[in-house]
PDB file of C-alpha atoms in Angstrom:
ATOM      1  CA  UNK A  68      44.588 -20.894 -13.923  1.00 50.00           C
ATOM      2  CA  UNK A  69      44.114 -22.816 -10.640  1.00 58.00           C
ATOM      3  CA  UNK A  70      40.111 -22.494  -9.788  1.00 89.00           C
ATOM      4  CA  UNK A  71      40.188 -20.053  -6.753  1.00 91.00           C
ATOM      5  CA  UNK A  72      37.914 -22.146  -4.091  1.00 93.00           C
ATOM      6  CA  UNK A  73      39.849 -25.074  -4.823  1.00 94.00           C
ATOM      7  CA  UNK A  74      42.966 -23.009  -4.136  1.00 94.00           C
ATOM      8  CA  UNK A  75      41.926 -21.290  -1.010  1.00 95.00           C
ATOM      9  CA  UNK A  76      40.623 -24.308   0.782  1.00 93.00           C
ATOM     10  CA  UNK A  77      43.998 -26.167   0.047  1.00 94.00           C
ATOM     11  CA  UNK A  78      45.921 -23.201   1.234  1.00 94.00           C
ATOM     12  CA  UNK A  79      43.725 -23.330   4.327  1.00 92.00           C
ATOM     13  CA  UNK A  80      44.134 -27.461   4.189  1.00 90.00           C
ATOM     14  CA  UNK A  81      47.931 -26.352   5.284  1.00 89.00           C
ATOM     15  CA  UNK A  82      49.172 -27.193   1.408  1.00 91.00           C
ATOM     16  CA  UNK A  83      52.437 -25.204   0.964  1.00 92.00           C
ATOM     17  CA  UNK A  84      52.392 -25.783  -2.580  1.00 94.00           C
ATOM     18  CA  UNK A  85      49.157 -24.438  -2.983  1.00 95.00           C
ATOM     19  CA  UNK A  86      50.294 -21.174  -0.962  1.00 96.00           C
ATOM     20  CA  UNK A  87      53.304 -20.825  -3.334  1.00 96.00           C
ATOM     21  CA  UNK A  88      50.565 -20.942  -6.400  1.00 96.00           C
ATOM     22  CA  UNK A  89      48.700 -18.403  -4.682  1.00 96.00           C
ATOM     23  CA  UNK A  90      51.463 -15.859  -3.899  1.00 97.00           C
ATOM     24  CA  UNK A  91      52.784 -16.591  -7.505  1.00 95.00           C
ATOM     25  CA  UNK A  92      49.410 -15.699  -9.078  1.00 96.00           C
ATOM     26  CA  UNK A  93      48.596 -12.611  -7.298  1.00 97.00           C
ATOM     27  CA  UNK A  94      52.351 -11.509  -6.541  1.00 96.00           C
ATOM     28  CA  UNK A  95      52.315  -8.997  -9.867  1.00 96.00           C
ATOM     29  CA  UNK A  96      49.290  -7.228  -8.503  1.00 97.00           C
ATOM     30  CA  UNK A  97      50.482  -6.782  -5.031  1.00 97.00           C
ATOM     31  CA  UNK A  98      53.584  -5.631  -6.481  1.00 96.00           C
ATOM     32  CA  UNK A  99      52.417  -3.415  -8.641  1.00 96.00           C
ATOM     33  CA  UNK A 100      50.171  -1.368  -6.033  1.00 96.00           C
ATOM     34  CA  UNK A 101      53.056  -1.196  -3.571  1.00 96.00           C
ATOM     35  CA  UNK A 102      55.589  -0.592  -5.977  1.00 94.00           C
ATOM     36  CA  UNK A 103      53.615   2.603  -7.410  1.00 94.00           C
ATOM     37  CA  UNK A 104      52.585   3.868  -3.680  1.00 93.00           C
ATOM     38  CA  UNK A 105      55.649   3.239  -1.912  1.00 92.00           C
ATOM     39  CA  UNK A 106      58.843   4.927  -3.108  1.00 87.00           C
ATOM     40  CA  UNK A 107      61.172   3.430  -0.747  1.00 87.00           C
ATOM     41  CA  UNK A 108      62.525   0.064  -2.010  1.00 85.00           C
ATOM     42  CA  UNK A 109      63.705  -0.986   0.857  1.00 85.00           C
ATOM     43  CA  UNK A 110      60.211  -0.715   2.335  1.00 92.00           C
ATOM     44  CA  UNK A 111      58.420  -2.288  -0.781  1.00 94.00           C
ATOM     45  CA  UNK A 112      59.646  -6.066  -0.366  1.00 93.00           C
ATOM     46  CA  UNK A 113      58.610  -6.057   3.700  1.00 94.00           C
ATOM     47  CA  UNK A 114      55.271  -4.774   2.607  1.00 96.00           C
ATOM     48  CA  UNK A 115      54.500  -7.423  -0.105  1.00 97.00           C
ATOM     49  CA  UNK A 116      55.592  -9.920   2.739  1.00 96.00           C
ATOM     50  CA  UNK A 117      53.128  -8.318   5.117  1.00 96.00           C
ATOM     51  CA  UNK A 118      50.434  -8.306   2.516  1.00 97.00           C
ATOM     52  CA  UNK A 119      50.832 -12.368   1.820  1.00 97.00           C
ATOM     53  CA  UNK A 120      51.225 -12.851   5.637  1.00 96.00           C
ATOM     54  CA  UNK A 121      47.789 -11.057   6.344  1.00 96.00           C
ATOM     55  CA  UNK A 122      46.320 -13.210   3.481  1.00 96.00           C
ATOM     56  CA  UNK A 123      47.447 -16.522   4.879  1.00 95.00           C
ATOM     57  CA  UNK A 124      46.179 -15.209   8.483  1.00 93.00           C
ATOM     58  CA  UNK A 125      42.846 -14.131   6.876  1.00 94.00           C
ATOM     59  CA  UNK A 126      42.010 -16.745   4.259  1.00 94.00           C
ATOM     60  CA  UNK A 127      39.959 -18.950   6.500  1.00 92.00           C
ATOM     61  CA  UNK A 128      37.601 -15.809   6.909  1.00 92.00           C
ATOM     62  CA  UNK A 129      37.296 -15.100   3.187  1.00 93.00           C
ATOM     63  CA  UNK A 130      34.168 -16.190   2.204  1.00 88.00           C
ATOM     64  CA  UNK A 131      34.223 -15.250  -1.535  1.00 91.00           C
ATOM     65  CA  UNK A 132      32.122 -12.390  -1.223  1.00 90.00           C
ATOM     66  CA  UNK A 133      34.618 -10.961  -3.878  1.00 92.00           C
ATOM     67  CA  UNK A 134      37.243 -12.232  -6.085  1.00 94.00           C
ATOM     68  CA  UNK A 135      40.231 -13.313  -4.560  1.00 96.00           C
ATOM     69  CA  UNK A 136      42.319 -11.020  -6.690  1.00 96.00           C
ATOM     70  CA  UNK A 137      39.823  -7.994  -5.684  1.00 96.00           C
ATOM     71  CA  UNK A 138      40.474  -9.049  -1.801  1.00 97.00           C
ATOM     72  CA  UNK A 139      44.045  -9.644  -2.069  1.00 97.00           C
ATOM     73  CA  UNK A 140      44.177  -5.782  -3.545  1.00 97.00           C
ATOM     74  CA  UNK A 141      42.421  -4.586  -1.165  1.00 97.00           C
ATOM     75  CA  UNK A 142      44.985  -5.790   1.681  1.00 97.00           C
ATOM     76  CA  UNK A 143      47.687  -4.560  -0.436  1.00 97.00           C
ATOM     77  CA  UNK A 144      46.140  -1.244  -0.933  1.00 96.00           C
ATOM     78  CA  UNK A 145      45.591  -0.925   2.497  1.00 95.00           C
ATOM     79  CA  UNK A 146      49.058  -1.954   3.835  1.00 95.00           C
ATOM     80  CA  UNK A 147      50.491   0.617   1.154  1.00 94.00           C
ATOM     81  CA  UNK A 148      48.056   3.160   2.132  1.00 92.00           C
ATOM     82  CA  UNK A 149      49.295   2.630   5.706  1.00 92.00           C
ATOM     83  CA  UNK A 150      52.676   3.413   4.849  1.00 91.00           C
ATOM     84  CA  UNK A 151      52.075   6.424   2.743  1.00 88.00           C
ATOM     85  CA  UNK A 152      50.335   8.105   5.985  1.00 86.00           C
ATOM     86  CA  UNK A 153      53.370   7.363   8.152  1.00 84.00           C
ATOM     87  CA  UNK A 154      55.622   9.067   5.482  1.00 79.00           C
ATOM     88  CA  UNK A 155      53.985  12.276   4.386  1.00 69.00           C
ATOM     89  CA  UNK A 156      54.421  12.644   0.782  1.00 62.00           C
ATOM     90  CA  UNK A 157      54.247  15.440  -1.600  1.00 56.00           C
ATOM     91  CA  UNK A 158      50.622  16.077  -2.858  1.00 51.00           C
ATOM     92  CA  UNK A 159      49.397  13.808  -0.343  1.00 59.00           C
ATOM     93  CA  UNK A 160      45.735  15.513  -0.085  1.00 63.00           C
ATOM     94  CA  UNK A 161      43.322  15.024  -3.291  1.00 67.00           C
ATOM     95  CA  UNK A 162      42.883  18.061  -5.104  1.00 65.00           C
ATOM     96  CA  UNK A 163      39.641  20.213  -4.540  1.00 66.00           C
ATOM     97  CA  UNK A 164      40.299  23.339  -6.264  1.00 69.00           C
ATOM     98  CA  UNK A 165      41.897  25.004  -9.280  1.00 72.00           C
ATOM     99  CA  UNK A 166      44.731  26.005  -7.025  1.00 76.00           C
ATOM    100  CA  UNK A 167      46.302  22.671  -6.292  1.00 78.00           C
ATOM    101  CA  UNK A 168      45.866  21.378  -9.739  1.00 79.00           C
ATOM    102  CA  UNK A 169      47.895  24.614 -10.828  1.00 79.00           C
ATOM    103  CA  UNK A 170      50.185  23.747  -8.170  1.00 79.00           C
ATOM    104  CA  UNK A 171      50.677  20.289  -9.377  1.00 80.00           C
ATOM    105  CA  UNK A 172      51.221  20.848 -12.983  1.00 79.00           C
ATOM    106  CA  UNK A 173      53.825  23.793 -12.080  1.00 79.00           C
ATOM    107  CA  UNK A 174      55.758  21.407  -9.587  1.00 78.00           C
ATOM    108  CA  UNK A 175      59.136  20.381 -10.523  1.00 73.00           C
ATOM    109  CA  UNK A 176      61.352  18.242  -8.542  1.00 66.00           C
ATOM    110  CA  UNK A 177      64.802  19.042  -9.551  1.00 59.00           C
ATOM    111  CA  UNK A 178      66.399  15.915  -8.783  1.00 56.00           C
ATOM    112  CA  UNK A 179      64.452  13.264 -10.726  1.00 52.00           C
ATOM    113  CA  UNK A 180      63.387  15.364 -13.751  1.00 54.00           C
ATOM    114  CA  UNK A 181      66.696  15.603 -15.229  1.00 54.00           C
ATOM    115  CA  UNK A 182      67.069  11.726 -15.186  1.00 58.00           C
ATOM    116  CA  UNK A 183      64.399  10.557 -17.121  1.00 60.00           C
ATOM    117  CA  UNK A 184      65.477   8.307 -19.866  1.00 69.00           C
ATOM    118  CA  UNK A 185      62.303   8.974 -22.692  1.00 80.00           C
ATOM    119  CA  UNK A 186      58.743  10.032 -22.597  1.00 84.00           C
ATOM    120  CA  UNK A 187      57.337   7.275 -20.739  1.00 88.00           C
ATOM    121  CA  UNK A 188      59.960   7.337 -17.950  1.00 88.00           C
ATOM    122  CA  UNK A 189      58.718  10.806 -17.662  1.00 87.00           C
ATOM    123  CA  UNK A 190      55.287  10.640 -17.437  1.00 91.00           C
ATOM    124  CA  UNK A 191      55.947   7.607 -14.742  1.00 90.00           C
ATOM    125  CA  UNK A 192      57.723  10.438 -12.636  1.00 89.00           C
ATOM    126  CA  UNK A 193      54.591  12.297 -12.871  1.00 91.00           C
ATOM    127  CA  UNK A 194      52.639   9.366 -12.040  1.00 92.00           C
ATOM    128  CA  UNK A 195      55.164   9.248  -8.759  1.00 89.00           C
ATOM    129  CA  UNK A 196      54.066  13.010  -7.708  1.00 88.00           C
ATOM    130  CA  UNK A 197      50.113  11.843  -7.876  1.00 91.00           C
ATOM    131  CA  UNK A 198      48.349  11.691  -4.828  1.00 90.00           C
ATOM    132  CA  UNK A 199      48.325   7.727  -3.401  1.00 91.00           C
ATOM    133  CA  UNK A 200      44.435   7.457  -4.437  1.00 92.00           C
ATOM    134  CA  UNK A 201      44.888   8.528  -7.821  1.00 94.00           C
ATOM    135  CA  UNK A 202      47.992   6.342  -8.016  1.00 94.00           C
ATOM    136  CA  UNK A 203      45.921   3.292  -6.827  1.00 96.00           C
ATOM    137  CA  UNK A 204      42.949   3.599  -9.132  1.00 97.00           C
ATOM    138  CA  UNK A 205      45.298   4.175 -12.330  1.00 97.00           C
ATOM    139  CA  UNK A 206      47.360   0.912 -11.126  1.00 96.00           C
ATOM    140  CA  UNK A 207      44.398  -1.063 -10.287  1.00 97.00           C
ATOM    141  CA  UNK A 208      42.787  -0.025 -13.758  1.00 97.00           C
ATOM    142  CA  UNK A 209      45.772   0.236 -16.555  1.00 96.00           C
ATOM    143  CA  UNK A 210      47.970  -2.442 -15.292  1.00 95.00           C
ATOM    144  CA  UNK A 211      45.812  -4.991 -13.432  1.00 96.00           C
ATOM    145  CA  UNK A 212      42.695  -4.555 -15.571  1.00 95.00           C
ATOM    146  CA  UNK A 213      40.071  -4.241 -12.863  1.00 96.00           C
ATOM    147  CA  UNK A 214      36.907  -3.075 -13.789  1.00 96.00           C
ATOM    148  CA  UNK A 215      35.475   0.386 -12.126  1.00 96.00           C
ATOM    149  CA  UNK A 216      33.272  -1.981  -9.674  1.00 96.00           C
ATOM    150  CA  UNK A 217      36.255  -3.458  -8.806  1.00 96.00           C
ATOM    151  CA  UNK A 218      38.204  -0.830  -7.969  1.00 97.00           C
ATOM    152  CA  UNK A 219      35.389   0.498  -5.557  1.00 97.00           C
ATOM    153  CA  UNK A 220      35.441  -2.354  -3.832  1.00 96.00           C
ATOM    154  CA  UNK A 221      39.320  -2.060  -3.068  1.00 96.00           C
ATOM    155  CA  UNK A 222      39.416   1.144  -2.504  1.00 95.00           C
ATOM    156  CA  UNK A 223      35.737   1.398  -0.647  1.00 94.00           C
ATOM    157  CA  UNK A 224      34.423   4.299  -2.554  1.00 95.00           C
ATOM    158  CA  UNK A 225      31.331   4.733  -5.115  1.00 96.00           C
ATOM    159  CA  UNK A 226      31.970   3.944  -8.385  1.00 96.00           C
ATOM    160  CA  UNK A 227      31.533   7.523  -9.977  1.00 96.00           C
ATOM    161  CA  UNK A 228      34.180   8.566  -7.651  1.00 95.00           C
ATOM    162  CA  UNK A 229      36.520   6.247  -9.086  1.00 96.00           C
ATOM    163  CA  UNK A 230      35.382   7.231 -12.927  1.00 95.00           C
ATOM    164  CA  UNK A 231      36.119  10.993 -11.828  1.00 94.00           C
ATOM    165  CA  UNK A 232      39.424  10.292 -10.132  1.00 94.00           C
ATOM    166  CA  UNK A 233      40.791   8.209 -13.135  1.00 96.00           C
ATOM    167  CA  UNK A 234      39.654  10.929 -15.476  1.00 95.00           C
ATOM    168  CA  UNK A 235      41.154  13.612 -13.276  1.00 93.00           C
ATOM    169  CA  UNK A 236      44.685  12.080 -12.536  1.00 94.00           C
ATOM    170  CA  UNK A 237      44.936  11.237 -16.710  1.00 95.00           C
ATOM    171  CA  UNK A 238      43.972  14.993 -17.216  1.00 94.00           C
ATOM    172  CA  UNK A 239      46.342  16.289 -14.421  1.00 93.00           C
ATOM    173  CA  UNK A 240      49.152  14.017 -16.151  1.00 94.00           C
ATOM    174  CA  UNK A 241      48.462  15.229 -19.368  1.00 93.00           C
ATOM    175  CA  UNK A 242      48.485  18.804 -18.441  1.00 92.00           C
ATOM    176  CA  UNK A 243      51.665  18.332 -16.711  1.00 91.00           C
ATOM    177  CA  UNK A 244      53.423  16.656 -19.721  1.00 91.00           C
ATOM    178  CA  UNK A 245      51.929  19.867 -21.445  1.00 91.00           C
ATOM    179  CA  UNK A 246      53.539  22.318 -19.469  1.00 88.00           C
ATOM    180  CA  UNK A 247      56.863  20.159 -19.279  1.00 86.00           C
ATOM    181  CA  UNK A 248      56.724  20.349 -23.381  1.00 85.00           C
ATOM    182  CA  UNK A 249      55.674  23.989 -23.605  1.00 83.00           C
ATOM    183  CA  UNK A 250      58.909  24.603 -21.269  1.00 79.00           C
ATOM    184  CA  UNK A 251      61.273  22.606 -23.230  1.00 75.00           C
ATOM    185  CA  UNK A 252      60.031  24.468 -26.391  1.00 75.00           C
ATOM    186  CA  UNK A 253      60.367  27.764 -24.626  1.00 76.00           C
ATOM    187  CA  UNK A 254      64.068  26.689 -23.564  1.00 73.00           C
ATOM    188  CA  UNK A 255      65.123  24.681 -26.783  1.00 70.00           C
ATOM    189  CA  UNK A 256      62.627  25.467 -29.485  1.00 66.00           C
ATOM    190  CA  UNK A 257      64.000  22.827 -32.184  1.00 58.00           C
ATOM    191  CA  UNK A 258      64.114  20.045 -30.113  1.00 51.00           C
ATOM    192  CA  UNK A 259      60.646  20.093 -28.628  1.00 48.00           C
ATOM    193  CA  UNK A 260      59.056  22.124 -31.574  1.00 42.00           C
ATOM    194  CA  UNK A 261      58.258  18.860 -33.507  1.00 42.00           C
ATOM    195  CA  UNK A 262      55.669  18.237 -30.668  1.00 43.00           C
TER     196      UNK A 262
ATOM    197  CA  UNK B1324      35.589  17.653 -28.210  1.00 66.00           C
ATOM    198  CA  UNK B1325      35.277  17.133 -24.207  1.00 84.00           C
ATOM    199  CA  UNK B1326      38.669  15.948 -22.628  1.00 85.00           C
ATOM    200  CA  UNK B1327      36.761  12.793 -20.992  1.00 86.00           C
ATOM    201  CA  UNK B1328      35.405  11.836 -24.653  1.00 89.00           C
ATOM    202  CA  UNK B1329      39.169  12.516 -25.491  1.00 89.00           C
ATOM    203  CA  UNK B1330      40.206  10.030 -23.200  1.00 91.00           C
ATOM    204  CA  UNK B1331      37.915   7.353 -24.057  1.00 90.00           C
ATOM    205  CA  UNK B1332      38.914   7.581 -27.814  1.00 90.00           C
ATOM    206  CA  UNK B1333      42.930   7.710 -27.189  1.00 90.00           C
ATOM    207  CA  UNK B1334      41.831   4.500 -24.664  1.00 89.00           C
ATOM    208  CA  UNK B1335      40.045   2.690 -27.512  1.00 89.00           C
ATOM    209  CA  UNK B1336      43.203   3.531 -29.889  1.00 85.00           C
ATOM    210  CA  UNK B1337      42.109   6.222 -31.887  1.00 82.00           C
ATOM    211  CA  UNK B1338      43.150   9.722 -32.054  1.00 75.00           C
ATOM    212  CA  UNK B1339      42.320  13.138 -33.414  1.00 74.00           C
ATOM    213  CA  UNK B1340      45.970  13.844 -34.479  1.00 79.00           C
ATOM    214  CA  UNK B1341      45.682  16.919 -32.380  1.00 87.00           C
ATOM    215  CA  UNK B1342      48.046  17.963 -29.557  1.00 87.00           C
ATOM    216  CA  UNK B1343      46.076  16.890 -26.654  1.00 88.00           C
ATOM    217  CA  UNK B1344      45.635  13.388 -28.409  1.00 89.00           C
ATOM    218  CA  UNK B1345      49.606  12.772 -28.849  1.00 90.00           C
ATOM    219  CA  UNK B1346      49.542  13.630 -25.118  1.00 92.00           C
ATOM    220  CA  UNK B1347      47.370  11.374 -24.080  1.00 93.00           C
ATOM    221  CA  UNK B1348      49.016   8.876 -25.918  1.00 92.00           C
ATOM    222  CA  UNK B1349      52.010   9.069 -24.074  1.00 92.00           C
ATOM    223  CA  UNK B1350      49.921   9.137 -20.853  1.00 94.00           C
ATOM    224  CA  UNK B1351      48.488   5.896 -21.713  1.00 94.00           C
ATOM    225  CA  UNK B1352      51.738   4.443 -22.880  1.00 93.00           C
ATOM    226  CA  UNK B1353      53.234   4.986 -19.573  1.00 94.00           C
ATOM    227  CA  UNK B1354      50.110   4.065 -17.218  1.00 95.00           C
ATOM    228  CA  UNK B1355      50.346   0.578 -19.519  1.00 93.00           C
ATOM    229  CA  UNK B1356      53.693   0.090 -18.601  1.00 92.00           C
ATOM    230  CA  UNK B1357      55.191  -2.016 -15.994  1.00 91.00           C
ATOM    231  CA  UNK B1358      56.205  -0.474 -12.669  1.00 86.00           C
ATOM    232  CA  UNK B1359      59.964  -0.694 -11.982  1.00 85.00           C
ATOM    233  CA  UNK B1360      59.428  -2.740  -9.024  1.00 91.00           C
ATOM    234  CA  UNK B1361      59.666  -6.745  -9.490  1.00 92.00           C
ATOM    235  CA  UNK B1362      59.349  -9.126  -6.822  1.00 93.00           C
ATOM    236  CA  UNK B1363      62.863 -11.260  -6.365  1.00 93.00           C
ATOM    237  CA  UNK B1364      62.249 -14.773  -7.678  1.00 93.00           C
ATOM    238  CA  UNK B1365      62.294 -16.404  -4.271  1.00 94.00           C
ATOM    239  CA  UNK B1366      59.878 -14.125  -2.951  1.00 95.00           C
ATOM    240  CA  UNK B1367      57.338 -17.271  -2.547  1.00 95.00           C
ATOM    241  CA  UNK B1368      59.860 -19.001  -0.277  1.00 95.00           C
ATOM    242  CA  UNK B1369      60.522 -16.037   1.716  1.00 95.00           C
ATOM    243  CA  UNK B1370      56.819 -15.817   2.584  1.00 95.00           C
ATOM    244  CA  UNK B1371      56.418 -19.454   3.428  1.00 95.00           C
ATOM    245  CA  UNK B1372      59.549 -19.134   5.855  1.00 94.00           C
ATOM    246  CA  UNK B1373      58.040 -16.026   7.632  1.00 93.00           C
ATOM    247  CA  UNK B1374      54.646 -18.013   7.592  1.00 92.00           C
ATOM    248  CA  UNK B1375      56.083 -21.100   9.532  1.00 90.00           C
ATOM    249  CA  UNK B1376      58.562 -18.758  11.757  1.00 90.00           C
ATOM    250  CA  UNK B1377      55.515 -16.513  13.003  1.00 86.00           C
ATOM    251  CA  UNK B1378      53.403 -20.047  13.794  1.00 83.00           C
ATOM    252  CA  UNK B1379      56.283 -21.788  15.268  1.00 80.00           C
ATOM    253  CA  UNK B1380      56.980 -18.819  17.879  1.00 80.00           C
ATOM    254  CA  UNK B1381      53.408 -18.310  18.653  1.00 79.00           C
ATOM    255  CA  UNK B1382      52.951 -21.993  19.674  1.00 79.00           C
ATOM    256  CA  UNK B1383      55.872 -21.791  21.728  1.00 84.00           C
ATOM    257  CA  UNK B1384      54.171 -18.814  23.478  1.00 88.00           C
ATOM    258  CA  UNK B1385      51.099 -20.590  23.940  1.00 88.00           C
ATOM    259  CA  UNK B1386      52.944 -23.872  25.297  1.00 89.00           C
ATOM    260  CA  UNK B1387      55.341 -22.164  27.607  1.00 92.00           C
ATOM    261  CA  UNK B1388      52.637 -19.806  28.817  1.00 94.00           C
ATOM    262  CA  UNK B1389      50.319 -22.797  29.328  1.00 93.00           C
ATOM    263  CA  UNK B1390      53.268 -24.665  31.408  1.00 94.00           C
ATOM    264  CA  UNK B1391      53.862 -21.595  33.162  1.00 95.00           C
ATOM    265  CA  UNK B1392      50.429 -21.504  34.239  1.00 96.00           C
ATOM    266  CA  UNK B1393      49.886 -25.284  35.672  1.00 95.00           C
ATOM    267  CA  UNK B1394      53.051 -25.165  37.959  1.00 95.00           C
ATOM    268  CA  UNK B1395      51.585 -21.837  39.419  1.00 95.00           C
ATOM    269  CA  UNK B1396      48.111 -23.268  39.597  1.00 94.00           C
ATOM    270  CA  UNK B1397      49.919 -26.966  41.153  1.00 91.00           C
ATOM    271  CA  UNK B1398      51.928 -24.346  43.452  1.00 91.00           C
ATOM    272  CA  UNK B1399      48.976 -22.610  44.712  1.00 93.00           C
ATOM    273  CA  UNK B1400      46.833 -25.357  45.301  1.00 90.00           C
ATOM    274  CA  UNK B1401      49.550 -27.324  47.184  1.00 87.00           C
ATOM    275  CA  UNK B1402      50.193 -24.308  49.530  1.00 88.00           C
ATOM    276  CA  UNK B1403      46.241 -23.273  49.897  1.00 89.00           C
ATOM    277  CA  UNK B1404      45.439 -26.879  50.497  1.00 88.00           C
ATOM    278  CA  UNK B1405      48.390 -28.233  52.396  1.00 81.00           C
ATOM    279  CA  UNK B1406      48.269 -31.454  50.089  1.00 79.00           C
ATOM    280  CA  UNK B1407      50.876 -34.017  50.819  1.00 78.00           C
ATOM    281  CA  UNK B1408      52.276 -36.235  47.888  1.00 75.00           C
ATOM    282  CA  UNK B1409      51.264 -39.798  48.113  1.00 77.00           C
ATOM    283  CA  UNK B1410      50.433 -42.677  45.617  1.00 73.00           C
ATOM    284  CA  UNK B1411      46.934 -42.720  46.894  1.00 74.00           C
ATOM    285  CA  UNK B1412      44.749 -44.650  44.609  1.00 72.00           C
ATOM    286  CA  UNK B1413      47.426 -45.588  41.900  1.00 76.00           C
ATOM    287  CA  UNK B1414      49.164 -47.710  44.353  1.00 79.00           C
ATOM    288  CA  UNK B1415      47.186 -50.470  43.138  1.00 78.00           C
ATOM    289  CA  UNK B1416      49.054 -50.126  39.832  1.00 78.00           C
ATOM    290  CA  UNK B1417      52.295 -51.763  41.502  1.00 78.00           C
ATOM    291  CA  UNK B1418      50.068 -55.094  40.842  1.00 82.00           C
ATOM    292  CA  UNK B1419      49.766 -54.837  37.385  1.00 85.00           C
ATOM    293  CA  UNK B1420      52.748 -53.461  35.510  1.00 85.00           C
ATOM    294  CA  UNK B1421      51.961 -54.881  32.341  1.00 90.00           C
ATOM    295  CA  UNK B1422      48.728 -52.425  32.555  1.00 88.00           C
ATOM    296  CA  UNK B1423      51.044 -49.596  33.015  1.00 88.00           C
ATOM    297  CA  UNK B1424      53.325 -50.248  30.355  1.00 92.00           C
ATOM    298  CA  UNK B1425      50.248 -50.864  28.094  1.00 95.00           C
ATOM    299  CA  UNK B1426      49.003 -47.857  29.081  1.00 93.00           C
ATOM    300  CA  UNK B1427      52.339 -45.598  28.346  1.00 94.00           C
ATOM    301  CA  UNK B1428      52.794 -47.329  24.968  1.00 96.00           C
ATOM    302  CA  UNK B1429      48.953 -46.265  24.026  1.00 96.00           C
ATOM    303  CA  UNK B1430      49.551 -42.955  24.343  1.00 95.00           C
ATOM    304  CA  UNK B1431      52.548 -42.712  22.387  1.00 94.00           C
ATOM    305  CA  UNK B1432      51.064 -44.659  19.589  1.00 94.00           C
ATOM    306  CA  UNK B1433      48.469 -42.190  19.738  1.00 91.00           C
ATOM    307  CA  UNK B1434      51.202 -39.484  19.608  1.00 89.00           C
ATOM    308  CA  UNK B1435      52.654 -40.814  16.532  1.00 88.00           C
ATOM    309  CA  UNK B1436      49.468 -41.409  14.565  1.00 87.00           C
ATOM    310  CA  UNK B1437      48.909 -37.607  15.436  1.00 82.00           C
ATOM    311  CA  UNK B1438      51.955 -36.618  13.924  1.00 77.00           C
ATOM    312  CA  UNK B1439      52.103 -39.101  10.892  1.00 75.00           C
ATOM    313  CA  UNK B1440      48.604 -39.173   9.664  1.00 71.00           C
ATOM    314  CA  UNK B1441      46.938 -36.338  11.333  1.00 67.00           C
ATOM    315  CA  UNK B1442      46.786 -33.397   8.660  1.00 54.00           C
ATOM    316  CA  UNK B1443      49.000 -30.258   9.366  1.00 59.00           C
ATOM    317  CA  UNK B1444      46.540 -27.349   9.481  1.00 60.00           C
ATOM    318  CA  UNK B1445      49.442 -25.166   9.127  1.00 62.00           C
ATOM    319  CA  UNK B1446      52.430 -24.822   6.733  1.00 65.00           C
TER     320      UNK B1446
END
């Protein structure tokens, strides 16, 4: 992988090829974040493009106080979360009581739940229902292999909160999957009973 | 076993074989699966084109604004001072056509060198 410092100075110097390399190196990171937080396919590419336009504009101000990937992820997160706030979504607020957890675990999206191909697709549908902050943390940790410290920098929250949100998000998904299988076992005992 | 410990165990690839472990295995597998959204193959080219379009339109706005302000300033200055147009001090140049040609050629050469050799700061 190209050295970040040399790549950044080449982009600032106006080298088109260097900017192309930067986009290709960090495209997945941005696509993960935007793809996970933004549901509308038509908006996703526009937001990803806006992220890289902002990266290009602000690159001369980037002083390597953090890794380049962490800085780009921060821009991607802010763009995506702004979009989410404009288009209010189900379970947008963070859970602060047991009733929220119960409501989340019991909630069914009748349109989407019928379409899942397999168990992984089913869990991914559940992930879509989580609050944006949870989805962002899960994505940065599991797909982009970021450390707690890096995620804490991207999301501007203490490391302890990152760990707590990560645990709670995975726990919510497990509980929701459990509830789903329980329902399956009740409705079709022979099929789901193997679990 | 506490749920947190169970998550750590499953993340390391171990399992207790119970229902919760199996559920967590499914959750972790889904979390490691790529999202359905993939950037198009020509995404980098589209971004570069957008950067170029943005900066060229920005330059044009500044240039047009500058020209407009100069014209306004000129008109105001002429109106306020009652300035009348004469060649004034430059009338002496009529005796040195070579100097005028050299001046014009020098400025054009500088412009050419600037465009050809000075590195562009925008893509």
